[in-house]
PDB file of C-alpha atoms in Angstrom:
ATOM      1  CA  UNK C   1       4.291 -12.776 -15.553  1.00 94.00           C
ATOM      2  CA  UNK C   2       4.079 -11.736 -11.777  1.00 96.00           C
ATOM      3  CA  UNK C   3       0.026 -10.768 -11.636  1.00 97.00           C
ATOM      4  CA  UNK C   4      -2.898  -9.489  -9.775  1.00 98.00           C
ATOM      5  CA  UNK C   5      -6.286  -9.350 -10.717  1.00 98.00           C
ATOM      6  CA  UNK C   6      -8.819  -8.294  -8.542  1.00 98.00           C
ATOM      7  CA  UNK C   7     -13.025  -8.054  -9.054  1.00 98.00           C
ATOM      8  CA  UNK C   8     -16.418  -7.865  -7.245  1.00 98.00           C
ATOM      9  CA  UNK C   9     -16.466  -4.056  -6.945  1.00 98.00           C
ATOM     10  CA  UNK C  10     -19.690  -1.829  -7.843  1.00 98.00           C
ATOM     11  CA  UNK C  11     -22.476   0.187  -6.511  1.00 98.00           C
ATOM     12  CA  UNK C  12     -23.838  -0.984  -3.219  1.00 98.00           C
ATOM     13  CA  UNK C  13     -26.248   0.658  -0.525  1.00 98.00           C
ATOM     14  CA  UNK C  14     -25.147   1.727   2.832  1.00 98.00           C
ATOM     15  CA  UNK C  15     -25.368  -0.999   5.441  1.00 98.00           C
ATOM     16  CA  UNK C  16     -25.033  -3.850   2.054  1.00 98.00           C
ATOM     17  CA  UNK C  17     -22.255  -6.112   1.922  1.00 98.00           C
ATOM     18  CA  UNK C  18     -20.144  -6.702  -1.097  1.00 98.00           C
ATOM     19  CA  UNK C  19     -17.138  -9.727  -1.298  1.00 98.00           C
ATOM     20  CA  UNK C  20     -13.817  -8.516  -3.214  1.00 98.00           C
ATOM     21  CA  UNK C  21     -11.809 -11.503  -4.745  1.00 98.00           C
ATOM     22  CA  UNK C  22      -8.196 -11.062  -6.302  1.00 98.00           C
ATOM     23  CA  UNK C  23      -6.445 -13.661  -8.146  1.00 98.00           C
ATOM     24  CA  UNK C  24      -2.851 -14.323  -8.121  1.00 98.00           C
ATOM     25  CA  UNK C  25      -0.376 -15.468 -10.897  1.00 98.00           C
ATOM     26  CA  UNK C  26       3.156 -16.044 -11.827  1.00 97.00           C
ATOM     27  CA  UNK C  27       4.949 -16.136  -8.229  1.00 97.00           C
ATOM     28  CA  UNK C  28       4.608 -19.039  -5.674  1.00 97.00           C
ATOM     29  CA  UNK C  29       1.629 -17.169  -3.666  1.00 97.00           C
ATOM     30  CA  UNK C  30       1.196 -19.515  -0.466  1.00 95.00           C
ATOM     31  CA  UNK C  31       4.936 -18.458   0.155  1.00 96.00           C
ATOM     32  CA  UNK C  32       4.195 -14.448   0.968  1.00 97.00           C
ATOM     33  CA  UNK C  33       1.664 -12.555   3.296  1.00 97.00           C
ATOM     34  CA  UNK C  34      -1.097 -10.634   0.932  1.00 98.00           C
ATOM     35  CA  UNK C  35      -3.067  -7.322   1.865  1.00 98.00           C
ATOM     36  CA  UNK C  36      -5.692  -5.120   0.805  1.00 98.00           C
ATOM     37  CA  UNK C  37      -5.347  -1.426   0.357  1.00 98.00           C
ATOM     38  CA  UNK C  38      -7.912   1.145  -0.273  1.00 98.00           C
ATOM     39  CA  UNK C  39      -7.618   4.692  -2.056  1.00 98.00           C
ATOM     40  CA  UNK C  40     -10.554   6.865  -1.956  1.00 98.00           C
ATOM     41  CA  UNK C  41     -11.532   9.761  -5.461  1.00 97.00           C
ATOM     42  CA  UNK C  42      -8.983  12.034  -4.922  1.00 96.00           C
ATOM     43  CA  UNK C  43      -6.838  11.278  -1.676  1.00 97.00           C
ATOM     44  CA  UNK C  44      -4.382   9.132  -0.467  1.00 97.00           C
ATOM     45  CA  UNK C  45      -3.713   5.491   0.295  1.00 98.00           C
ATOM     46  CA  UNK C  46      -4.797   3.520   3.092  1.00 97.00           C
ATOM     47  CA  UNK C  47      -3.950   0.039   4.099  1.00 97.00           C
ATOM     48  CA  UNK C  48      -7.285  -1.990   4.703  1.00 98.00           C
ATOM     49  CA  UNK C  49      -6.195  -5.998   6.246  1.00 97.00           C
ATOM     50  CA  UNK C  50      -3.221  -8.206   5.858  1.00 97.00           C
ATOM     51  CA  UNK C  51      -2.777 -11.744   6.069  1.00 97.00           C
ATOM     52  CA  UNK C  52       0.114 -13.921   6.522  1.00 96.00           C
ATOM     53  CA  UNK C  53       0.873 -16.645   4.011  1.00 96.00           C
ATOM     54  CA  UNK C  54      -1.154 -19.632   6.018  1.00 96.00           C
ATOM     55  CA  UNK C  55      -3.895 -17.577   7.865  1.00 96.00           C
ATOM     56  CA  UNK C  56      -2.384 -17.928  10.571  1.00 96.00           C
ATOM     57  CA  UNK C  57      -1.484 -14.075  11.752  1.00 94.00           C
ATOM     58  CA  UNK C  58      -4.557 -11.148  10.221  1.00 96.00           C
ATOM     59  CA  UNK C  59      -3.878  -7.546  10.907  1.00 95.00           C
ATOM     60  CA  UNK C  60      -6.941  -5.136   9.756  1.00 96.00           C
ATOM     61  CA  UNK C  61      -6.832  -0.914  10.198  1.00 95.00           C
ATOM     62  CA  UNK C  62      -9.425   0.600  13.154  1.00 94.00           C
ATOM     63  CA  UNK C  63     -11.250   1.747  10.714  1.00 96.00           C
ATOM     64  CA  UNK C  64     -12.749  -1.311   9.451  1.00 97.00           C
ATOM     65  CA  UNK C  65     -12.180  -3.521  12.075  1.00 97.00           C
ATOM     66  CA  UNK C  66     -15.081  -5.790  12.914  1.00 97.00           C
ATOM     67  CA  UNK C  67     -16.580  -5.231   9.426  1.00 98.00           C
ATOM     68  CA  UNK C  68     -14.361  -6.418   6.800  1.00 98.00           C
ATOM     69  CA  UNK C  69     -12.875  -9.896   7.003  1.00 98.00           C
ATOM     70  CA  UNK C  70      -9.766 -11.054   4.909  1.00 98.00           C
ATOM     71  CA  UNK C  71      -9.446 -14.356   4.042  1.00 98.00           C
ATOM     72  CA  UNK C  72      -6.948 -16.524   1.459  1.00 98.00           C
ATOM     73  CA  UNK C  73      -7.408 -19.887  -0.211  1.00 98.00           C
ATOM     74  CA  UNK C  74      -3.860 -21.494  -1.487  1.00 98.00           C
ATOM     75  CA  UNK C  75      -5.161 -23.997  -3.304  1.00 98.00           C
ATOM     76  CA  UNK C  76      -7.113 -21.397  -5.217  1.00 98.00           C
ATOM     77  CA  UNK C  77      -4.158 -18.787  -5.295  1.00 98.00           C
ATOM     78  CA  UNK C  78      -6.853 -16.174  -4.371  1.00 98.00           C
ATOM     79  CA  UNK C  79      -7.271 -13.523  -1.857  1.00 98.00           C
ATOM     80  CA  UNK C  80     -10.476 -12.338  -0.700  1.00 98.00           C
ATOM     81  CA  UNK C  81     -12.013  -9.206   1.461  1.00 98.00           C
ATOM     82  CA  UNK C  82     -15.698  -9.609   2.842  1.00 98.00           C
ATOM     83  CA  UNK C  83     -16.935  -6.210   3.180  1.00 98.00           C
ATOM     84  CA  UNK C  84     -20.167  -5.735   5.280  1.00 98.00           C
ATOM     85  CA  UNK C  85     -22.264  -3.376   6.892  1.00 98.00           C
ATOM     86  CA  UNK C  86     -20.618  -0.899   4.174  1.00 98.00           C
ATOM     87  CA  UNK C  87     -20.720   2.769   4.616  1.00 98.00           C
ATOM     88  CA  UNK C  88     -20.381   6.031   2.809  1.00 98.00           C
ATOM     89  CA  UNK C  89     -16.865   6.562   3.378  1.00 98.00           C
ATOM     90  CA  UNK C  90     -15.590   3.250   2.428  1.00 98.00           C
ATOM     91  CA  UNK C  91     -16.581   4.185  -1.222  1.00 98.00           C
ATOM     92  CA  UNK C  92     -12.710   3.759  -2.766  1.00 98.00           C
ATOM     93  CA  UNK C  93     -10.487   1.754  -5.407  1.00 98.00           C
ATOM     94  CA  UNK C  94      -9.557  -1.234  -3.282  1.00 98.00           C
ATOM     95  CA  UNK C  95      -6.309  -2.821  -4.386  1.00 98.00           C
ATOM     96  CA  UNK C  96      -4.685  -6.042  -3.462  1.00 98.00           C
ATOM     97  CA  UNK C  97      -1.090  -6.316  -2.849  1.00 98.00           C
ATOM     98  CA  UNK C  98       1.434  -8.818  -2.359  1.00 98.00           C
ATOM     99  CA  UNK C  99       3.954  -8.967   0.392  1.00 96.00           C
ATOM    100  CA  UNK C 100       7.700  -8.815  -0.081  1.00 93.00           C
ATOM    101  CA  UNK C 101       7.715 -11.559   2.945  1.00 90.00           C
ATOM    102  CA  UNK C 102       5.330 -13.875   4.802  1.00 82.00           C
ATOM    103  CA  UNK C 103       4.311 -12.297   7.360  1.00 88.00           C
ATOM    104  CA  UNK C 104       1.990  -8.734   6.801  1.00 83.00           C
ATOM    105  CA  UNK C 105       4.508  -6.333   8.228  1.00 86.00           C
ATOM    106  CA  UNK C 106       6.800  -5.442   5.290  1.00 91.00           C
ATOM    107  CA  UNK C 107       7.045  -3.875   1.821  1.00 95.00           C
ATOM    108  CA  UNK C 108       3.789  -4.211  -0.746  1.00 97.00           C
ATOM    109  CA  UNK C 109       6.155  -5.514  -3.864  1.00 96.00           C
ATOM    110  CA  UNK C 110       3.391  -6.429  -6.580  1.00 98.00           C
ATOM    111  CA  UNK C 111       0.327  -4.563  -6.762  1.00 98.00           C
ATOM    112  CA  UNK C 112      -3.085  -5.365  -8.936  1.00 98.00           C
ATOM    113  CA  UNK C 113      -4.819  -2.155 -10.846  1.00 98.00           C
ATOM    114  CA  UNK C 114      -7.880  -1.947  -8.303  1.00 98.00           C
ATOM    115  CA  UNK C 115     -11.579  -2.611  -8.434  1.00 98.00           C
ATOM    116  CA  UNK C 116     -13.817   0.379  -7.430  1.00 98.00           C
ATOM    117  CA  UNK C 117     -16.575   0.439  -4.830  1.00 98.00           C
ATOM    118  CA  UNK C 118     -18.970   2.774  -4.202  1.00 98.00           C
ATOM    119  CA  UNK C 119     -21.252   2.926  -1.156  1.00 98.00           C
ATOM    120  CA  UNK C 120     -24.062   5.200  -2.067  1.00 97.00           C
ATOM    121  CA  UNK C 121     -28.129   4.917  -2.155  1.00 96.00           C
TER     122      UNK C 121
ATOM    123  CA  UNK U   1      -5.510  10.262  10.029  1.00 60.00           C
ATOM    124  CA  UNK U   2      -1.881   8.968   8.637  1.00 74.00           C
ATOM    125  CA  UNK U   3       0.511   8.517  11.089  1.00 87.00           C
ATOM    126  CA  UNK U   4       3.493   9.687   8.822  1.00 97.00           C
ATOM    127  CA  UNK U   5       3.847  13.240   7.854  1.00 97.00           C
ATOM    128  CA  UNK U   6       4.783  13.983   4.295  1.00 98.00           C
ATOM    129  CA  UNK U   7       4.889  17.458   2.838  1.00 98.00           C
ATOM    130  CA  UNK U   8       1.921  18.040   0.678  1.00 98.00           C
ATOM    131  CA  UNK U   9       4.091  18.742  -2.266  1.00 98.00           C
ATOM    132  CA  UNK U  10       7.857  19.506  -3.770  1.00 98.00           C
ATOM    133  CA  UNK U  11       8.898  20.629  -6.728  1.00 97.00           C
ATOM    134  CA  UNK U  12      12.181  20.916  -8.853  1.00 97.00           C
ATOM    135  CA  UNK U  13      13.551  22.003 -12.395  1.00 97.00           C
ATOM    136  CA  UNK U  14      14.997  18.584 -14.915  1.00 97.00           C
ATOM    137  CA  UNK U  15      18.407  17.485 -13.695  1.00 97.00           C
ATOM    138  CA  UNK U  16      17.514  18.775  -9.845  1.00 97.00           C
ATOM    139  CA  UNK U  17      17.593  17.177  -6.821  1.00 98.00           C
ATOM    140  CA  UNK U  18      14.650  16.918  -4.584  1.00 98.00           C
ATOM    141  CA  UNK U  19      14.286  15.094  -0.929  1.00 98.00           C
ATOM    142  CA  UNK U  20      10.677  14.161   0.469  1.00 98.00           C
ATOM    143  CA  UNK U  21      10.456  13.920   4.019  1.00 98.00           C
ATOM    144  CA  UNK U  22       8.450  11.419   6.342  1.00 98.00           C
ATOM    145  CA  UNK U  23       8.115  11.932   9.493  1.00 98.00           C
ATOM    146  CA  UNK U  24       6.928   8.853  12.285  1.00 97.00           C
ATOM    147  CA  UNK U  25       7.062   8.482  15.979  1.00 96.00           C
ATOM    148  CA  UNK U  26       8.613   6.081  18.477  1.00 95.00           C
ATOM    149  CA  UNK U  27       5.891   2.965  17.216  1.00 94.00           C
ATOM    150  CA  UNK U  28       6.765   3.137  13.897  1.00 96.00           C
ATOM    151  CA  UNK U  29       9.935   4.245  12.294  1.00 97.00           C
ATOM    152  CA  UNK U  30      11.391   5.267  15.905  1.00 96.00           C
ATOM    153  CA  UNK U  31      10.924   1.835  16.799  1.00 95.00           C
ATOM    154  CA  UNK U  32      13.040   0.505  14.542  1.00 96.00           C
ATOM    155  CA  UNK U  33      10.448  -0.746  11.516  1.00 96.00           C
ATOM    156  CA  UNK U  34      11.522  -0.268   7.867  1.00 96.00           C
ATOM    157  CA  UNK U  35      10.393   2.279   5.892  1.00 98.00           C
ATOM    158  CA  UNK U  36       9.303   1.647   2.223  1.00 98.00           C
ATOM    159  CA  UNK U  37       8.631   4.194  -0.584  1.00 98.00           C
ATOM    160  CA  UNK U  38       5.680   3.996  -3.607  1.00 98.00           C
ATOM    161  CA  UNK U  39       5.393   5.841  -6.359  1.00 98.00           C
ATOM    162  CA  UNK U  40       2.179   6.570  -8.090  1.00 98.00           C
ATOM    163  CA  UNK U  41       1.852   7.274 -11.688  1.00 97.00           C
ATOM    164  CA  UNK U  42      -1.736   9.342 -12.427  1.00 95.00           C
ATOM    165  CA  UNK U  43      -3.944   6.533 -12.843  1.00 95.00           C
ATOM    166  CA  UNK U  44      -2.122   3.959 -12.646  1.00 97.00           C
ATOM    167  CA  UNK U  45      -1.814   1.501  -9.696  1.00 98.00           C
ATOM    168  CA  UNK U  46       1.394   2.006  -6.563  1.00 98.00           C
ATOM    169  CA  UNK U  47       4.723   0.832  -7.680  1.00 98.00           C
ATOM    170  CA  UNK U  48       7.719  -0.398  -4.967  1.00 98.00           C
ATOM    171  CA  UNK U  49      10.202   2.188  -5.406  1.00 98.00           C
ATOM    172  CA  UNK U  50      12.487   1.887  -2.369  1.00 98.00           C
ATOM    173  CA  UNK U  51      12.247  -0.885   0.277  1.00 97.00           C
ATOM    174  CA  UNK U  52      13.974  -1.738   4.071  1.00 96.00           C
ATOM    175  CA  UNK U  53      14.766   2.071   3.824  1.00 97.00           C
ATOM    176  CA  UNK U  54      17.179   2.182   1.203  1.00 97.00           C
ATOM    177  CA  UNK U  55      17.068  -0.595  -1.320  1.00 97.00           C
ATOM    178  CA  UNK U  56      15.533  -0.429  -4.961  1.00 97.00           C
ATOM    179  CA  UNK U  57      13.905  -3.673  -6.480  1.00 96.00           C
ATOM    180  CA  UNK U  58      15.206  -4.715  -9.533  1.00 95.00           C
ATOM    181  CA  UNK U  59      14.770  -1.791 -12.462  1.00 96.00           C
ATOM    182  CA  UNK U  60      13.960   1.146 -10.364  1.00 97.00           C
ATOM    183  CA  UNK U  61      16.716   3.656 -11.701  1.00 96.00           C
ATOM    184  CA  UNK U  62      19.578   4.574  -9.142  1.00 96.00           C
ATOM    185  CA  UNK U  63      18.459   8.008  -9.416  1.00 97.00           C
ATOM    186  CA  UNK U  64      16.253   6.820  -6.579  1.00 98.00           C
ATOM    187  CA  UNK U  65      17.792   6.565  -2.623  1.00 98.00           C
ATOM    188  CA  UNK U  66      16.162   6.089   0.779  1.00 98.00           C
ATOM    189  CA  UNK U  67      17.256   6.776   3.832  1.00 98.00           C
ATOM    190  CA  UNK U  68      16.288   6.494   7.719  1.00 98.00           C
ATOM    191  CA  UNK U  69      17.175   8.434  10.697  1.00 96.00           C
ATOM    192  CA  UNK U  70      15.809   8.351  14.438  1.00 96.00           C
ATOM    193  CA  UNK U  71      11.759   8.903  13.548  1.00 97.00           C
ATOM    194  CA  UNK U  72      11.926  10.040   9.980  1.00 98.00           C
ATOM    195  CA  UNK U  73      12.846   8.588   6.496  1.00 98.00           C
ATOM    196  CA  UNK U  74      14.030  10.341   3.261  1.00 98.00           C
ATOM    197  CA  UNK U  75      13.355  10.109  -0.264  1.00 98.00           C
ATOM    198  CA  UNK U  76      15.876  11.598  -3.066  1.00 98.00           C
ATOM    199  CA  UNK U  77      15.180  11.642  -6.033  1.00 98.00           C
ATOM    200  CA  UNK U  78      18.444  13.213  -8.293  1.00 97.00           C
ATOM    201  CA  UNK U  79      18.514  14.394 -12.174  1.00 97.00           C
ATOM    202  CA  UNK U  80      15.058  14.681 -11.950  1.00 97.00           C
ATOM    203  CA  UNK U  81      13.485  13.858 -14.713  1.00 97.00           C
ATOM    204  CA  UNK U  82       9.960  14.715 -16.368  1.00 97.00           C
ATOM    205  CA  UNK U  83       8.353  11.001 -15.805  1.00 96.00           C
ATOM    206  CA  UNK U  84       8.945  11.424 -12.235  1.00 97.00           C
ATOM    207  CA  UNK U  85       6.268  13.742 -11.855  1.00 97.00           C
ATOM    208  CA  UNK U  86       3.877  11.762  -9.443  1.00 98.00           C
ATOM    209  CA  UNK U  87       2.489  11.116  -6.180  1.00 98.00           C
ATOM    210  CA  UNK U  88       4.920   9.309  -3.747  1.00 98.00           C
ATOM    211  CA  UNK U  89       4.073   7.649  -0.102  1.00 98.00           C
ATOM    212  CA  UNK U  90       6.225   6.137   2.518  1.00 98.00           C
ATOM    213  CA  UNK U  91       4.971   3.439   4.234  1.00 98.00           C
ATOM    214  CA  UNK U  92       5.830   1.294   7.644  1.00 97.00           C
ATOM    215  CA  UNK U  93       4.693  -0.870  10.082  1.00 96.00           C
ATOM    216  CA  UNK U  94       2.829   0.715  13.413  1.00 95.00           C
ATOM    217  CA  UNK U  95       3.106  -1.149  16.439  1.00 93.00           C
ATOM    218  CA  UNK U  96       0.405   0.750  18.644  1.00 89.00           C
ATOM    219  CA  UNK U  97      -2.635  -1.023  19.942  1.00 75.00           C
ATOM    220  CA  UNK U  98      -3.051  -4.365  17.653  1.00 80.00           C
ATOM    221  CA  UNK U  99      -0.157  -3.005  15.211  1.00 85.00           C
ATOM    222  CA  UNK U 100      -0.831  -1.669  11.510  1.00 92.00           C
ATOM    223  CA  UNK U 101       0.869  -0.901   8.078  1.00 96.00           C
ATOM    224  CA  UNK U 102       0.387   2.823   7.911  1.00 96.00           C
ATOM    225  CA  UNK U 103       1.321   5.254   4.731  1.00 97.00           C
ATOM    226  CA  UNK U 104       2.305   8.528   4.797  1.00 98.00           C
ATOM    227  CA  UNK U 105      -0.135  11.948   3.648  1.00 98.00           C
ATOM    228  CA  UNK U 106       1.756  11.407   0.414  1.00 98.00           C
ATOM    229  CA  UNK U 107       3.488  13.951  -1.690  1.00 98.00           C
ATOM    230  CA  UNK U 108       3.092  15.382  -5.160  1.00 98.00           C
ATOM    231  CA  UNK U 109       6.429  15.927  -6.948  1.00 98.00           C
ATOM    232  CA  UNK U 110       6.189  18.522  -9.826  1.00 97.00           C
ATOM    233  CA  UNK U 111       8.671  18.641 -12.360  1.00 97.00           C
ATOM    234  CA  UNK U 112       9.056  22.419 -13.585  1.00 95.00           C
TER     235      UNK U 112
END
């Protein structure tokens, strides 16, 4: 079965940093790009940081952009999202999302069921 | 801000059709980049409904079509049926400044 599992959500201050991991399962994962997408209580999606399948190509939205750092380890079949210097408005259900390709510019085919985090003091 | 324009929300009897808009600019679906579609159960996690603008992964019903035109992208949904009652986003690449994935302002579908 095709899965993703992600964890290392919670409750962290503003200004804290907080590491998301998600694990990957039943698909040949070093083969596609990955991503991480964000949905904040009540509103809509937004798309976080991709990576291509080696690390070699990383794409990240403005809005987090010298904060978060995405990062994969094929050997591990795991995806990871280092979140720092965290703020109110990045309180959201973070999801991780495979790639229909290998590079971070397509279609989000498989999609894990979110960890939550919440940036409050 | 999202990039692509969706209408907030649409709404249609059983067995109707309805059509959800997207609209993009010249760096995204102007420029040629695919347009995808999700559709989002309440509480559940995104699902693939349409991808490269008009094709359905395996078991999404044919009731489902995509299309693309010039800057915007389409969404029908036909027969509609009482489980399609959710949110749905398009989605595509952006190739301003350092390039992005970008969704659209998503749009609630309510079956009457």
């Amino acid at each position: 079965e095709v899965q993703l599992v992600e964890s290392g959500g919670g409750l962290v201050q503003p200004g804290r940093s907080l590491r998301l991991s998600c694990a990957a399962s039943g698909f040949t994962f070093d083969d596609y790009a990955m991503h991480w997408v964000r949905q904040a209580p009540g509103k809509g999606l937004e798309w976080v940081s991709g990576i291509s399948w080696n690390s070699g190509s990383i794409g990240y939205a403005d809005s987090v952009k010298g904060r978060f750092t995405i990062s994969r380890d094929n050997a591990k079949n795991s995806l990871y999202l280092q979140m720092n210097s965290l703020r109110a408005e990045d309180t959201a259900l973070y999801y991780c999302a495979k790639d229909h390709y290998g590079s971070w510019n397509y279609a989000f085919d498989i999609w894990g069921q979110g960890t939550m985090v919440t940036v409050s003091s | 801000q999202s990039v692509l324009t969706q209408p907030p929300s649409v709404s249609g009897a059983p067995g109707q059709r309805v059509t959800i808009s997207c609209t993009g600019s010249s760096s995204n679906i102007g420029a040629g980049y695919d347009v995808h579609w999700y559709q989002q159960l309440p509480g559940t996690a995104p699902k693939l409904l349409i991808y490269g603008n008009s094709n359905r992964p395996s078991g999404v019903p044919d009731r489902f079509s995509g299309s693309k035109s010039g800057t915007s992208a389409s969404l029908a949904i036909t027969g509609l049926q009482a489980e399609d009652e959710a949110d749905y986003y398009c989605q595509s690449y952006d190739s301003s400044l350092s390039g992005s994935n970008v969704f659209g302002t998503g749009t609630k579908v309510t079956v009457l």
